[in-house]
mmCIF file with all atom_site columns, C-alpha atoms in Angstrom:
data_model
loop_
_atom_site.group_PDB
_atom_site.id
_atom_site.type_symbol
_atom_site.label_atom_id
_atom_site.label_alt_id
_atom_site.label_comp_id
_atom_site.label_asym_id
_atom_site.label_entity_id
_atom_site.label_seq_id
_atom_site.pdbx_PDB_ins_code
_atom_site.Cartn_x
_atom_site.Cartn_y
_atom_site.Cartn_z
_atom_site.occupancy
_atom_site.B_iso_or_equiv
_atom_site.pdbx_formal_charge
_atom_site.auth_seq_id
_atom_site.auth_comp_id
_atom_site.auth_asym_id
_atom_site.auth_atom_id
_atom_site.pdbx_PDB_model_num
ATOM 1   C CA . GLN B 1 1   ? 109.131 115.246 104.500 1.00 0.00 ? 842 GLN B CA 1
ATOM 2   C CA . VAL B 1 2   ? 106.842 112.541 106.278 1.00 0.00 ? 843 VAL B CA 1
ATOM 3   C CA . GLN B 1 3   ? 108.725 109.970 108.289 1.00 0.00 ? 844 GLN B CA 1
ATOM 4   C CA . LEU B 1 4   ? 106.904 106.685 109.021 1.00 0.00 ? 845 LEU B CA 1
ATOM 5   C CA . VAL B 1 5   ? 108.049 103.881 112.066 1.00 0.00 ? 846 VAL B CA 1
ATOM 6   C CA . GLU B 1 6   ? 106.390 100.246 111.706 1.00 0.00 ? 847 GLU B CA 1
ATOM 7   C CA . SER B 1 7   ? 106.289 97.548  114.795 1.00 0.00 ? 848 SER B CA 1
ATOM 8   C CA . GLY B 1 8   ? 105.048 94.774  115.879 1.00 0.00 ? 849 GLY B CA 1
ATOM 9   C CA . GLY B 1 9   ? 106.713 92.487  113.673 1.00 0.00 ? 850 GLY B CA 1
ATOM 10  C CA . GLY B 1 10  ? 108.087 89.481  115.364 1.00 0.00 ? 851 GLY B CA 1
ATOM 11  C CA . LEU B 1 11  ? 108.239 85.499  114.988 1.00 0.00 ? 852 LEU B CA 1
ATOM 12  C CA . VAL B 1 12  ? 104.599 83.888  115.098 1.00 0.00 ? 853 VAL B CA 1
ATOM 13  C CA . GLN B 1 13  ? 103.456 80.170  114.605 1.00 0.00 ? 854 GLN B CA 1
ATOM 14  C CA . ALA B 1 14  ? 101.262 79.113  111.453 1.00 0.00 ? 855 ALA B CA 1
ATOM 15  C CA . GLY B 1 15  ? 98.028  80.264  112.323 1.00 0.00 ? 856 GLY B CA 1
ATOM 16  C CA . GLY B 1 16  ? 98.614  82.587  114.563 1.00 0.00 ? 857 GLY B CA 1
ATOM 17  C CA . SER B 1 17  ? 97.985  86.604  114.555 1.00 0.00 ? 858 SER B CA 1
ATOM 18  C CA . LEU B 1 18  ? 99.805  89.635  114.805 1.00 0.00 ? 859 LEU B CA 1
ATOM 19  C CA . ARG B 1 19  ? 99.093  93.069  114.822 1.00 0.00 ? 860 ARG B CA 1
ATOM 20  C CA . LEU B 1 20  ? 101.698 95.825  113.118 1.00 0.00 ? 861 LEU B CA 1
ATOM 21  C CA . SER B 1 21  ? 101.878 99.712  113.796 1.00 0.00 ? 862 SER B CA 1
ATOM 22  C CA . CYS B 1 22  ? 102.912 102.582 111.442 1.00 0.00 ? 863 CYS B CA 1
ATOM 23  C CA . THR B 1 23  ? 103.273 105.874 112.632 1.00 0.00 ? 864 THR B CA 1
ATOM 24  C CA . ALA B 1 24  ? 103.756 108.874 110.971 1.00 0.00 ? 865 ALA B CA 1
ATOM 25  C CA . SER B 1 25  ? 105.153 112.217 111.892 1.00 0.00 ? 866 SER B CA 1
ATOM 26  C CA . GLY B 1 26  ? 105.934 115.597 109.943 1.00 0.00 ? 867 GLY B CA 1
ATOM 27  C CA . ARG B 1 27  ? 102.718 116.259 108.230 1.00 0.00 ? 868 ARG B CA 1
ATOM 28  C CA . THR B 1 28  ? 99.266  115.945 108.681 1.00 0.00 ? 869 THR B CA 1
ATOM 29  C CA . PHE B 1 29  ? 98.508  112.266 108.737 1.00 0.00 ? 870 PHE B CA 1
ATOM 30  C CA . SER B 1 30  ? 94.431  112.041 107.559 1.00 0.00 ? 871 SER B CA 1
ATOM 31  C CA . SER B 1 31  ? 95.536  113.800 104.105 1.00 0.00 ? 872 SER B CA 1
ATOM 32  C CA . TYR B 1 32  ? 97.702  110.660 102.914 1.00 0.00 ? 873 TYR B CA 1
ATOM 33  C CA . ALA B 1 33  ? 95.942  107.530 101.805 1.00 0.00 ? 874 ALA B CA 1
ATOM 34  C CA . MET B 1 34  ? 98.560  105.005 102.935 1.00 0.00 ? 875 MET B CA 1
ATOM 35  C CA . GLY B 1 35  ? 99.436  101.004 102.038 1.00 0.00 ? 876 GLY B CA 1
ATOM 36  C CA . TRP B 1 36  ? 101.075 98.063  103.411 1.00 0.00 ? 877 TRP B CA 1
ATOM 37  C CA . PHE B 1 37  ? 103.717 96.228  101.377 1.00 0.00 ? 878 PHE B CA 1
ATOM 38  C CA . ARG B 1 38  ? 105.960 93.609  101.922 1.00 0.00 ? 879 ARG B CA 1
ATOM 39  C CA . GLN B 1 39  ? 109.393 92.045  100.377 1.00 0.00 ? 880 GLN B CA 1
ATOM 40  C CA . ALA B 1 40  ? 110.577 88.537  101.190 1.00 0.00 ? 881 ALA B CA 1
ATOM 41  C CA . PRO B 1 41  ? 114.152 87.255  100.429 1.00 0.00 ? 882 PRO B CA 1
ATOM 42  C CA . GLY B 1 42  ? 114.280 87.214  96.876  1.00 0.00 ? 883 GLY B CA 1
ATOM 43  C CA . ASN B 1 43  ? 111.348 88.668  95.639  1.00 0.00 ? 884 ASN B CA 1
ATOM 44  C CA . GLU B 1 44  ? 110.201 91.885  94.544  1.00 0.00 ? 885 GLU B CA 1
ATOM 45  C CA . ARG B 1 45  ? 108.474 94.519  97.317  1.00 0.00 ? 886 ARG B CA 1
ATOM 46  C CA . GLU B 1 46  ? 104.515 93.582  96.859  1.00 0.00 ? 887 GLU B CA 1
ATOM 47  C CA . PHE B 1 47  ? 101.017 95.261  97.983  1.00 0.00 ? 888 PHE B CA 1
ATOM 48  C CA . VAL B 1 48  ? 99.628  93.592  100.847 1.00 0.00 ? 889 VAL B CA 1
ATOM 49  C CA . ALA B 1 49  ? 96.459  96.333  101.738 1.00 0.00 ? 890 ALA B CA 1
ATOM 50  C CA . ALA B 1 50  ? 95.655  99.926  101.217 1.00 0.00 ? 891 ALA B CA 1
ATOM 51  C CA . ILE B 1 51  ? 93.676  102.486 103.201 1.00 0.00 ? 892 ILE B CA 1
ATOM 52  C CA . THR B 1 52  ? 92.443  105.992 102.268 1.00 0.00 ? 893 THR B CA 1
ATOM 53  C CA . GLY B 1 53  ? 92.824  109.253 104.203 1.00 0.00 ? 894 GLY B CA 1
ATOM 54  C CA . SER B 1 54  ? 89.283  108.665 105.937 1.00 0.00 ? 895 SER B CA 1
ATOM 55  C CA . GLY B 1 55  ? 89.604  105.616 106.291 1.00 0.00 ? 896 GLY B CA 1
ATOM 56  C CA . GLY B 1 56  ? 86.440  105.207 104.482 1.00 0.00 ? 897 GLY B CA 1
ATOM 57  C CA . SER B 1 57  ? 87.890  102.513 101.925 1.00 0.00 ? 898 SER B CA 1
ATOM 58  C CA . THR B 1 58  ? 90.061  99.431  102.085 1.00 0.00 ? 899 THR B CA 1
ATOM 59  C CA . TYR B 1 59  ? 92.153  97.359  99.452  1.00 0.00 ? 900 TYR B CA 1
ATOM 60  C CA . TYR B 1 60  ? 93.434  94.143  99.855  1.00 0.00 ? 901 TYR B CA 1
ATOM 61  C CA . ALA B 1 61  ? 95.579  91.342  97.810  1.00 0.00 ? 902 ALA B CA 1
ATOM 62  C CA . ASP B 1 62  ? 93.858  88.632  96.916  1.00 0.00 ? 903 ASP B CA 1
ATOM 63  C CA . SER B 1 63  ? 96.428  86.506  98.912  1.00 0.00 ? 904 SER B CA 1
ATOM 64  C CA . VAL B 1 64  ? 96.075  88.439  102.103 1.00 0.00 ? 905 VAL B CA 1
ATOM 65  C CA . LYS B 1 65  ? 91.924  89.052  101.871 1.00 0.00 ? 906 LYS B CA 1
ATOM 66  C CA . GLY B 1 66  ? 89.875  87.323  104.779 1.00 0.00 ? 907 GLY B CA 1
ATOM 67  C CA . ARG B 1 67  ? 92.948  87.127  107.136 1.00 0.00 ? 908 ARG B CA 1
ATOM 68  C CA . PHE B 1 68  ? 94.085  90.583  107.257 1.00 0.00 ? 909 PHE B CA 1
ATOM 69  C CA . THR B 1 69  ? 92.519  93.877  108.176 1.00 0.00 ? 910 THR B CA 1
ATOM 70  C CA . ILE B 1 70  ? 93.703  97.552  107.664 1.00 0.00 ? 911 ILE B CA 1
ATOM 71  C CA . SER B 1 71  ? 92.983  100.360 109.653 1.00 0.00 ? 912 SER B CA 1
ATOM 72  C CA . ARG B 1 72  ? 93.799  103.766 110.995 1.00 0.00 ? 913 ARG B CA 1
ATOM 73  C CA . ASP B 1 73  ? 93.288  106.138 113.577 1.00 0.00 ? 914 ASP B CA 1
ATOM 74  C CA . ASN B 1 74  ? 94.046  109.488 112.577 1.00 0.00 ? 915 ASN B CA 1
ATOM 75  C CA . ALA B 1 75  ? 94.149  110.987 116.031 1.00 0.00 ? 916 ALA B CA 1
ATOM 76  C CA . LEU B 1 76  ? 96.680  108.794 116.872 1.00 0.00 ? 917 LEU B CA 1
ATOM 77  C CA . ASN B 1 77  ? 98.420  109.299 113.420 1.00 0.00 ? 918 ASN B CA 1
ATOM 78  C CA . THR B 1 78  ? 98.739  105.603 113.311 1.00 0.00 ? 919 THR B CA 1
ATOM 79  C CA . MET B 1 79  ? 97.824  103.217 110.541 1.00 0.00 ? 920 MET B CA 1
ATOM 80  C CA . TYR B 1 80  ? 97.303  99.236  111.239 1.00 0.00 ? 921 TYR B CA 1
ATOM 81  C CA . LEU B 1 81  ? 97.873  95.981  109.948 1.00 0.00 ? 922 LEU B CA 1
ATOM 82  C CA . GLN B 1 82  ? 95.645  93.279  112.120 1.00 0.00 ? 923 GLN B CA 1
ATOM 83  C CA . MET B 1 83  ? 96.935  89.636  110.910 1.00 0.00 ? 924 MET B CA 1
ATOM 84  C CA . ASN B 1 84  ? 95.290  86.907  111.461 1.00 0.00 ? 925 ASN B CA 1
ATOM 85  C CA . SER B 1 85  ? 95.621  83.233  110.045 1.00 0.00 ? 926 SER B CA 1
ATOM 86  C CA . LEU B 1 86  ? 98.775  83.615  109.271 1.00 0.00 ? 927 LEU B CA 1
ATOM 87  C CA . LYS B 1 87  ? 100.659 81.201  106.725 1.00 0.00 ? 928 LYS B CA 1
ATOM 88  C CA . ILE B 1 88  ? 104.546 80.596  106.336 1.00 0.00 ? 929 ILE B CA 1
ATOM 89  C CA . GLU B 1 89  ? 104.350 82.339  103.041 1.00 0.00 ? 930 GLU B CA 1
ATOM 90  C CA . ASP B 1 90  ? 103.440 85.758  104.659 1.00 0.00 ? 931 ASP B CA 1
ATOM 91  C CA . THR B 1 91  ? 106.815 85.690  105.883 1.00 0.00 ? 932 THR B CA 1
ATOM 92  C CA . ALA B 1 92  ? 108.609 88.966  105.023 1.00 0.00 ? 933 ALA B CA 1
ATOM 93  C CA . VAL B 1 93  ? 109.535 92.656  105.960 1.00 0.00 ? 934 VAL B CA 1
ATOM 94  C CA . TYR B 1 94  ? 106.214 94.703  105.841 1.00 0.00 ? 935 TYR B CA 1
ATOM 95  C CA . TYR B 1 95  ? 106.663 98.330  104.857 1.00 0.00 ? 936 TYR B CA 1
ATOM 96  C CA . CYS B 1 96  ? 104.211 101.338 105.495 1.00 0.00 ? 937 CYS B CA 1
ATOM 97  C CA . ALA B 1 97  ? 104.055 103.872 102.879 1.00 0.00 ? 938 ALA B CA 1
ATOM 98  C CA . ALA B 1 98  ? 102.237 107.062 102.411 1.00 0.00 ? 939 ALA B CA 1
ATOM 99  C CA . TYR B 1 99  ? 100.640 107.721 99.163  1.00 0.00 ? 940 TYR B CA 1
ATOM 100 C CA . ARG B 1 100 ? 101.815 110.853 97.074  1.00 0.00 ? 941 ARG B CA 1
ATOM 101 C CA . GLY B 1 101 ? 98.676  110.580 94.564  1.00 0.00 ? 942 GLY B CA 1
ATOM 102 C CA . GLY B 1 102 ? 98.164  108.381 91.438  1.00 0.00 ? 943 GLY B CA 1
ATOM 103 C CA . TYR B 1 103 ? 95.779  106.272 90.101  1.00 0.00 ? 944 TYR B CA 1
ATOM 104 C CA . ASN B 1 104 ? 96.229  102.884 91.608  1.00 0.00 ? 945 ASN B CA 1
ATOM 105 C CA . LEU B 1 105 ? 96.615  102.857 95.156  1.00 0.00 ? 946 LEU B CA 1
ATOM 106 C CA . LYS B 1 106 ? 98.098  99.191  95.015  1.00 0.00 ? 947 LYS B CA 1
ATOM 107 C CA . ALA B 1 107 ? 100.675 100.863 92.570  1.00 0.00 ? 948 ALA B CA 1
ATOM 108 C CA . LEU B 1 108 ? 103.886 100.797 94.660  1.00 0.00 ? 949 LEU B CA 1
ATOM 109 C CA . ASP B 1 109 ? 105.661 103.314 92.796  1.00 0.00 ? 950 ASP B CA 1
ATOM 110 C CA . GLU B 1 110 ? 102.640 106.135 93.579  1.00 0.00 ? 951 GLU B CA 1
ATOM 111 C CA . TYR B 1 111 ? 103.888 106.237 97.398  1.00 0.00 ? 952 TYR B CA 1
ATOM 112 C CA . ALA B 1 112 ? 106.332 108.502 98.066  1.00 0.00 ? 953 ALA B CA 1
ATOM 113 C CA . TYR B 1 113 ? 107.222 107.904 101.834 1.00 0.00 ? 954 TYR B CA 1
ATOM 114 C CA . TRP B 1 114 ? 108.361 104.264 103.283 1.00 0.00 ? 955 TRP B CA 1
ATOM 115 C CA . GLY B 1 115 ? 109.268 103.795 106.881 1.00 0.00 ? 956 GLY B CA 1
ATOM 116 C CA . GLN B 1 116 ? 112.357 101.080 107.426 1.00 0.00 ? 957 GLN B CA 1
ATOM 117 C CA . GLY B 1 117 ? 110.429 97.710  107.774 1.00 0.00 ? 958 GLY B CA 1
ATOM 118 C CA . THR B 1 118 ? 109.672 95.272  110.405 1.00 0.00 ? 959 THR B CA 1
ATOM 119 C CA . GLN B 1 119 ? 110.138 91.786  110.167 1.00 0.00 ? 960 GLN B CA 1
ATOM 120 C CA . VAL B 1 120 ? 107.515 89.083  110.534 1.00 0.00 ? 961 VAL B CA 1
ATOM 121 C CA . THR B 1 121 ? 108.473 85.713  110.671 1.00 0.00 ? 962 THR B CA 1
ATOM 122 C CA . VAL B 1 122 ? 105.900 82.771  110.501 1.00 0.00 ? 963 VAL B CA 1
ATOM 123 C CA . SER B 1 123 ? 107.010 79.713  111.129 1.00 0.00 ? 964 SER B CA 1
ATOM 124 C CA . SER B 1 124 ? 105.407 75.830  111.200 1.00 0.00 ? 965 SER B CA 1
#
């Protein structure tokens, strides 16, 4: 079993920045590709960003490309999402997840473990 805990969410004004963190325990962190997803009220959970186990490759949803940066520090068992130029439409609960394997790191159903989520609210 892998336990994932997100932190760093909060309230920020549009145009501002936040950095989310996801810490992992229970398994070897570097063996998992990791992803960030988000879910706004009334919407389905959607892909935000993903990173391979070594950190060598990253992937982003078009809606956040150029504004968000995913990274990881395997020595600290931690993954990050740096969010800049935040928009009101970025408001959501953000979840980190560990990949179970498959063919598409953007696919929600190919992730095995999920954190509890952290709320990000962007105000005008």
